[in-house]
Tab-separated table of C-alpha atoms in Angstrom:
chain	number	residue	atom	x	y	z
A	25	UNK	CA	12.758	30.653	-6.142
A	26	UNK	CA	13.088	26.971	-7.102
A	27	UNK	CA	10.269	25.363	-9.028
A	28	UNK	CA	7.699	23.683	-6.773
A	29	UNK	CA	6.457	20.182	-7.545
A	30	UNK	CA	3.324	18.341	-6.501
A	31	UNK	CA	3.556	14.617	-5.852
A	32	UNK	CA	0.734	12.382	-7.085
A	33	UNK	CA	1.876	9.361	-5.068
A	34	UNK	CA	4.010	6.233	-5.247
A	35	UNK	CA	3.536	3.489	-7.828
A	36	UNK	CA	5.142	0.062	-8.139
A	37	UNK	CA	6.451	-1.270	-11.443
A	38	UNK	CA	8.408	-4.371	-12.440
A	39	UNK	CA	11.557	-2.310	-11.866
A	40	UNK	CA	10.601	-1.132	-8.388
A	41	UNK	CA	8.993	1.915	-6.746
A	42	UNK	CA	8.354	5.106	-8.728
A	43	UNK	CA	7.279	8.530	-7.482
A	44	UNK	CA	4.700	10.147	-9.763
A	45	UNK	CA	4.372	13.919	-10.098
A	46	UNK	CA	1.556	16.099	-11.375
A	47	UNK	CA	2.045	16.523	-15.107
A	48	UNK	CA	3.232	12.945	-15.643
A	49	UNK	CA	6.877	13.145	-14.633
A	50	UNK	CA	8.202	10.026	-12.888
A	51	UNK	CA	11.149	9.519	-10.545
A	52	UNK	CA	12.423	5.929	-10.494
A	53	UNK	CA	13.769	4.991	-7.070
A	54	UNK	CA	16.630	2.587	-6.319
A	55	UNK	CA	18.445	1.499	-3.169
A	56	UNK	CA	21.087	4.044	-2.253
A	57	UNK	CA	19.375	6.905	-4.071
A	58	UNK	CA	18.905	10.113	-2.110
A	59	UNK	CA	15.298	11.183	-1.608
A	60	UNK	CA	15.326	14.840	-0.610
A	61	UNK	CA	12.750	17.609	-0.638
A	62	UNK	CA	11.645	20.673	1.242
A	63	UNK	CA	8.109	21.889	1.870
A	64	UNK	CA	7.316	25.381	0.603
A	65	UNK	CA	7.279	28.090	3.274
A	66	UNK	CA	3.937	29.571	4.251
A	67	UNK	CA	1.867	26.986	2.424
A	68	UNK	CA	-0.733	24.470	3.522
A	69	UNK	CA	-1.809	21.040	2.376
A	70	UNK	CA	-4.741	21.327	-0.003
A	71	UNK	CA	-7.150	18.793	-1.513
A	72	UNK	CA	-5.906	17.203	-4.756
A	73	UNK	CA	-9.406	16.961	-6.234
A	74	UNK	CA	-11.067	13.907	-7.763
A	75	UNK	CA	-11.152	12.045	-11.054
A	76	UNK	CA	-8.905	14.558	-12.828
A	77	UNK	CA	-10.762	17.628	-11.568
A	78	UNK	CA	-9.459	20.236	-9.133
A	79	UNK	CA	-11.174	20.671	-5.787
A	80	UNK	CA	-13.566	23.612	-6.332
A	81	UNK	CA	-12.974	24.821	-2.766
A	82	UNK	CA	-9.190	24.238	-2.655
A	83	UNK	CA	-10.049	22.773	0.744
A	84	UNK	CA	-7.359	22.216	3.347
A	85	UNK	CA	-6.481	18.637	4.301
A	86	UNK	CA	-4.956	17.425	7.566
A	87	UNK	CA	-1.170	17.043	7.367
A	88	UNK	CA	-1.462	13.737	9.254
A	89	UNK	CA	-4.011	12.181	6.923
A	90	UNK	CA	-2.964	9.485	4.441
A	91	UNK	CA	-5.894	10.602	2.279
A	92	UNK	CA	-5.135	13.765	0.262
A	93	UNK	CA	-8.778	14.701	-0.436
A	94	UNK	CA	-11.482	16.620	1.366
A	95	UNK	CA	-14.624	14.695	2.285
A	96	UNK	CA	-16.593	15.663	-0.816
A	97	UNK	CA	-13.785	14.899	-3.270
A	98	UNK	CA	-13.061	11.608	-1.494
A	99	UNK	CA	-16.670	10.518	-1.988
A	100	UNK	CA	-16.560	11.502	-5.663
A	101	UNK	CA	-13.257	9.706	-6.232
A	102	UNK	CA	-14.510	6.519	-4.601
A	103	UNK	CA	-17.745	6.473	-6.608
A	104	UNK	CA	-17.856	4.050	-9.545
A	105	UNK	CA	-15.057	1.882	-8.169
A	106	UNK	CA	-14.457	-1.780	-7.412
A	107	UNK	CA	-13.967	-0.967	-3.733
A	108	UNK	CA	-17.390	0.671	-3.578
A	109	UNK	CA	-19.075	-2.242	-5.395
A	110	UNK	CA	-20.349	0.036	-8.159
A	111	UNK	CA	-18.700	-1.762	-11.082
A	112	UNK	CA	-20.754	-4.936	-11.102
A	113	UNK	CA	-20.923	-4.909	-14.916
A	114	UNK	CA	-17.138	-4.734	-15.425
A	115	UNK	CA	-16.433	-7.460	-18.049
A	116	UNK	CA	-12.706	-7.752	-17.308
A	117	UNK	CA	-11.354	-10.770	-15.354
A	118	UNK	CA	-10.399	-10.402	-11.701
A	119	UNK	CA	-8.149	-12.406	-9.420
A	120	UNK	CA	-8.717	-13.437	-5.824
A	121	UNK	CA	-5.595	-13.580	-3.658
A	122	UNK	CA	-4.361	-14.394	-0.166
A	123	UNK	CA	-1.777	-11.916	1.121
A	124	UNK	CA	0.467	-12.264	4.190
A	125	UNK	CA	1.931	-9.244	6.004
A	126	UNK	CA	3.451	-10.898	9.052
A	127	UNK	CA	2.709	-13.622	11.621
A	128	UNK	CA	-1.049	-13.801	12.188
A	129	UNK	CA	-1.814	-11.207	9.529
A	130	UNK	CA	-3.334	-12.649	6.356
A	131	UNK	CA	-6.065	-11.056	4.247
A	132	UNK	CA	-8.128	-11.974	1.219
A	133	UNK	CA	-8.663	-9.541	-1.625
A	134	UNK	CA	-9.340	-9.083	-5.332
A	135	UNK	CA	-7.541	-7.196	-8.082
A	136	UNK	CA	-7.957	-6.791	-11.838
A	137	UNK	CA	-6.012	-9.472	-13.724
A	138	UNK	CA	-4.483	-6.828	-15.995
A	139	UNK	CA	-2.718	-5.236	-12.987
A	140	UNK	CA	-0.698	-8.340	-12.194
A	141	UNK	CA	0.925	-8.157	-8.711
A	142	UNK	CA	0.904	-4.326	-8.549
A	143	UNK	CA	-1.922	-4.241	-5.987
A	144	UNK	CA	0.011	-6.574	-3.683
A	145	UNK	CA	3.160	-4.445	-3.912
A	146	UNK	CA	1.110	-1.307	-3.215
A	147	UNK	CA	-0.340	-2.885	-0.071
A	148	UNK	CA	3.061	-3.983	1.205
A	149	UNK	CA	2.244	-7.708	1.057
A	150	UNK	CA	5.291	-9.701	2.142
A	151	UNK	CA	4.030	-12.889	0.505
A	152	UNK	CA	0.958	-13.793	-1.542
A	153	UNK	CA	-0.626	-16.440	-3.742
A	154	UNK	CA	-3.456	-16.299	-6.254
A	155	UNK	CA	-6.594	-18.254	-5.401
A	156	UNK	CA	-8.525	-18.017	-8.663
A	157	UNK	CA	-9.615	-15.928	-11.629
A	158	UNK	CA	-13.063	-15.057	-12.930
A	159	UNK	CA	-15.673	-12.302	-13.432
A	160	UNK	CA	-15.745	-9.481	-10.890
A	161	UNK	CA	-18.856	-10.588	-9.026
A	162	UNK	CA	-17.636	-14.202	-8.858
A	163	UNK	CA	-14.364	-12.938	-7.398
A	164	UNK	CA	-16.290	-10.793	-4.914
A	165	UNK	CA	-18.475	-13.751	-3.841
A	166	UNK	CA	-15.357	-15.881	-3.336
A	167	UNK	CA	-13.828	-13.140	-1.211
A	168	UNK	CA	-16.965	-13.085	0.962
A	169	UNK	CA	-16.948	-16.889	1.187
A	170	UNK	CA	-13.419	-16.925	2.570
A	171	UNK	CA	-14.152	-14.141	5.020
A	172	UNK	CA	-17.093	-16.074	6.431
A	173	UNK	CA	-15.773	-19.651	6.276
A	174	UNK	CA	-12.107	-19.117	7.143
A	175	UNK	CA	-12.451	-15.900	9.163
A	176	UNK	CA	-9.904	-14.136	6.981
A	177	UNK	CA	-10.358	-10.325	6.872
A	178	UNK	CA	-10.328	-8.224	3.700
A	179	UNK	CA	-8.331	-5.431	5.300
A	180	UNK	CA	-5.595	-4.967	7.910
A	181	UNK	CA	-4.659	-1.630	9.520
A	182	UNK	CA	-1.580	-0.271	7.807
A	183	UNK	CA	0.192	0.571	11.077
A	184	UNK	CA	0.006	-3.131	11.989
A	185	UNK	CA	1.528	-4.142	8.641
A	186	UNK	CA	4.381	-1.682	9.148
A	187	UNK	CA	5.122	-2.875	12.674
A	188	UNK	CA	5.111	-6.531	11.596
A	189	UNK	CA	8.022	-5.984	9.196
A	190	UNK	CA	10.374	-5.760	12.164
A	191	UNK	CA	9.785	-9.423	13.093
A	192	UNK	CA	9.567	-11.353	9.817
A	193	UNK	CA	10.775	-14.967	9.619
A	194	UNK	CA	14.073	-15.182	7.759
A	195	UNK	CA	13.084	-18.163	5.582
A	196	UNK	CA	10.709	-17.813	2.642
A	197	UNK	CA	9.061	-21.140	3.490
A	198	UNK	CA	8.106	-19.820	6.909
A	199	UNK	CA	6.706	-16.620	5.416
A	200	UNK	CA	4.527	-18.662	3.055
A	201	UNK	CA	3.332	-21.207	5.629
A	202	UNK	CA	0.156	-19.415	6.765
A	203	UNK	CA	-1.196	-18.738	3.289
A	204	UNK	CA	-0.279	-22.301	2.248
A	205	UNK	CA	-2.598	-23.695	4.893
A	206	UNK	CA	-5.392	-21.240	4.130
A	207	UNK	CA	-5.070	-21.835	0.387
A	208	UNK	CA	-5.528	-25.585	0.871
A	209	UNK	CA	-8.569	-25.053	3.097
A	210	UNK	CA	-10.059	-22.546	0.666
A	211	UNK	CA	-9.955	-24.889	-2.331
A	212	UNK	CA	-12.060	-27.549	-0.590
A	213	UNK	CA	-14.807	-25.170	0.537
A	214	UNK	CA	-18.253	-25.661	-0.940
A	215	UNK	CA	-19.965	-22.691	-2.509
A	216	UNK	CA	-17.254	-21.541	-4.923
A	217	UNK	CA	-18.800	-19.764	-7.945
A	218	UNK	CA	-18.609	-22.008	-11.008
A	219	UNK	CA	-17.233	-19.162	-13.110
A	220	UNK	CA	-14.152	-18.726	-10.881
A	221	UNK	CA	-11.209	-20.879	-12.012
A	222	UNK	CA	-9.103	-22.001	-9.011
A	223	UNK	CA	-5.348	-21.395	-9.090
A	224	UNK	CA	-2.673	-23.683	-7.615
A	225	UNK	CA	-0.646	-22.537	-4.624
A	226	UNK	CA	2.369	-20.630	-5.935
A	227	UNK	CA	3.701	-18.223	-3.305
A	228	UNK	CA	5.349	-14.988	-4.408
A	229	UNK	CA	7.703	-13.410	-1.854
A	230	UNK	CA	8.425	-9.662	-1.861
A	231	UNK	CA	11.179	-9.419	0.778
A	232	UNK	CA	13.859	-8.985	-1.879
A	233	UNK	CA	11.700	-6.682	-4.008
A	234	UNK	CA	11.162	-4.475	-0.945
A	235	UNK	CA	14.845	-4.547	0.030
A	236	UNK	CA	13.955	-5.659	3.559
A	237	UNK	CA	16.480	-8.493	3.861
A	238	UNK	CA	19.513	-6.240	4.322
A	239	UNK	CA	17.957	-2.947	5.431
A	240	UNK	CA	18.473	-1.654	8.995
A	241	UNK	CA	15.410	-1.630	11.212
A	242	UNK	CA	13.602	1.751	11.257
A	243	UNK	CA	13.656	3.771	14.457
A	244	UNK	CA	10.710	6.042	13.688
A	245	UNK	CA	8.070	7.272	11.271
A	246	UNK	CA	7.523	10.696	9.722
A	247	UNK	CA	4.282	11.769	11.360
A	248	UNK	CA	3.405	14.641	9.046
A	249	UNK	CA	4.881	17.276	6.752
A	250	UNK	CA	4.860	20.966	7.618
A	251	UNK	CA	5.417	24.214	5.765
A	252	UNK	CA	9.119	25.047	5.775
A	253	UNK	CA	10.068	21.488	6.761
A	254	UNK	CA	12.441	19.114	4.994
A	255	UNK	CA	13.027	15.385	4.545
A	256	UNK	CA	16.273	14.007	3.146
A	257	UNK	CA	17.795	10.551	3.303
A	258	UNK	CA	19.193	7.581	1.430
A	259	UNK	CA	16.672	4.979	0.309
A	260	UNK	CA	17.458	1.610	1.934
A	261	UNK	CA	14.113	-0.183	1.494
A	262	UNK	CA	10.500	0.360	0.440
A	263	UNK	CA	7.256	-1.514	1.034
A	264	UNK	CA	3.785	-0.509	-0.032
A	265	UNK	CA	3.626	3.305	0.188
A	266	UNK	CA	6.550	3.438	2.652
A	267	UNK	CA	10.085	4.587	1.891
A	268	UNK	CA	12.766	3.633	4.442
A	269	UNK	CA	15.319	6.460	4.511
A	270	UNK	CA	18.710	6.560	6.242
A	271	UNK	CA	18.800	10.052	7.762
A	272	UNK	CA	20.711	12.010	10.383
A	273	UNK	CA	18.154	10.657	12.878
A	274	UNK	CA	18.548	7.001	11.899
A	275	UNK	CA	16.386	5.046	9.461
A	276	UNK	CA	12.946	6.630	9.270
A	277	UNK	CA	9.820	5.513	7.430
A	278	UNK	CA	8.219	8.064	5.109
A	279	UNK	CA	4.654	7.202	4.124
A	280	UNK	CA	4.409	8.733	0.646
A	281	UNK	CA	0.652	9.130	1.082
A	282	UNK	CA	1.505	12.187	3.178
A	283	UNK	CA	3.072	13.985	0.176
A	284	UNK	CA	0.122	14.780	-2.163
A	285	UNK	CA	-1.376	18.188	-1.536
A	286	UNK	CA	1.900	19.919	-0.626
A	287	UNK	CA	4.148	22.098	-2.772
A	288	UNK	CA	7.567	20.426	-2.641
A	289	UNK	CA	10.974	21.914	-3.435
A	290	UNK	CA	14.353	20.295	-4.234
A	291	UNK	CA	16.388	19.385	-1.128
A	292	UNK	CA	19.633	17.740	-0.128
A	293	UNK	CA	21.676	16.183	2.665
A	294	UNK	CA	20.305	13.719	5.229
A	295	UNK	CA	18.312	16.067	7.466
A	296	UNK	CA	14.754	15.648	8.709
A	297	UNK	CA	12.939	18.754	9.921
A	298	UNK	CA	9.360	17.527	10.312
A	299	UNK	CA	7.579	15.769	13.213
A	300	UNK	CA	8.708	12.175	13.783
A	301	UNK	CA	7.016	9.583	15.983
A	302	UNK	CA	7.992	6.150	17.262
A	303	UNK	CA	6.950	3.005	15.448
A	304	UNK	CA	3.922	1.326	16.964
A	305	UNK	CA	4.651	-1.976	18.657
A	306	UNK	CA	3.712	-5.050	16.716
A	307	UNK	CA	0.469	-6.675	17.996
A	308	UNK	CA	0.883	-10.238	19.235
A	309	UNK	CA	-2.167	-11.511	17.340
A	310	UNK	CA	-4.786	-10.359	14.918
A	311	UNK	CA	-7.872	-9.872	17.068
A	312	UNK	CA	-10.533	-8.749	14.608
A	313	UNK	CA	-11.537	-8.141	11.052
A	314	UNK	CA	-10.538	-4.473	11.068
């Protein structure tokens, strides 16, 4: 029997997307490369544990979930994190950013300065600009200021981001227009923390980095993996956690967050033998914070 591998997720580097495997092995991905794997027969998706520790219950996780942890491990993994506001004493500098995912879909967020643009690539941001740099709590207060004053959310449903990629403006200037206006309005707001240093508007566009300019439009999305199933296709684009694969069923989107927790085997060809669903239609406007 072929050796089984466990995927730890997708990461973005300066060279592009990289699949990470348990044990530290990395698979660098490039346009035209075949991504192919089978799912071990008779198995089930199990919790990946938290903070380097195995799940003590080896709990089962839903095949449709983008989170590979059981409830208890998810709470443990989230504890002592920036997202949970439990790192108030972190001395490292943080950046505030505006990120654009499609018409009417802009969010504000923060990321550690040391990470550079990795967080934006991981989220699938089509275009972004830094707003300022400072201590964590100053960055967090600035984020809250923009949410309240400019009505800019700090999160956007991922399905909406994915659907918006099908209708992106072709010109970079158009893709940057919304965050340009919000950036200008943000800098003149009162109430900015004194310790946060504002940044000039310098848009960074990821359409080329994601390979979206030339890639065919996807026709569907892998809904879940299943024991004995298979996914194989040629990589034509990638954005955030999504891989766009040319398969025998057309270009399909594989959300790599569905992979952790499964035992995966080498595969080949261009076949897809797992449930596939249609892409959700793009919403005409952003109608709420979440």
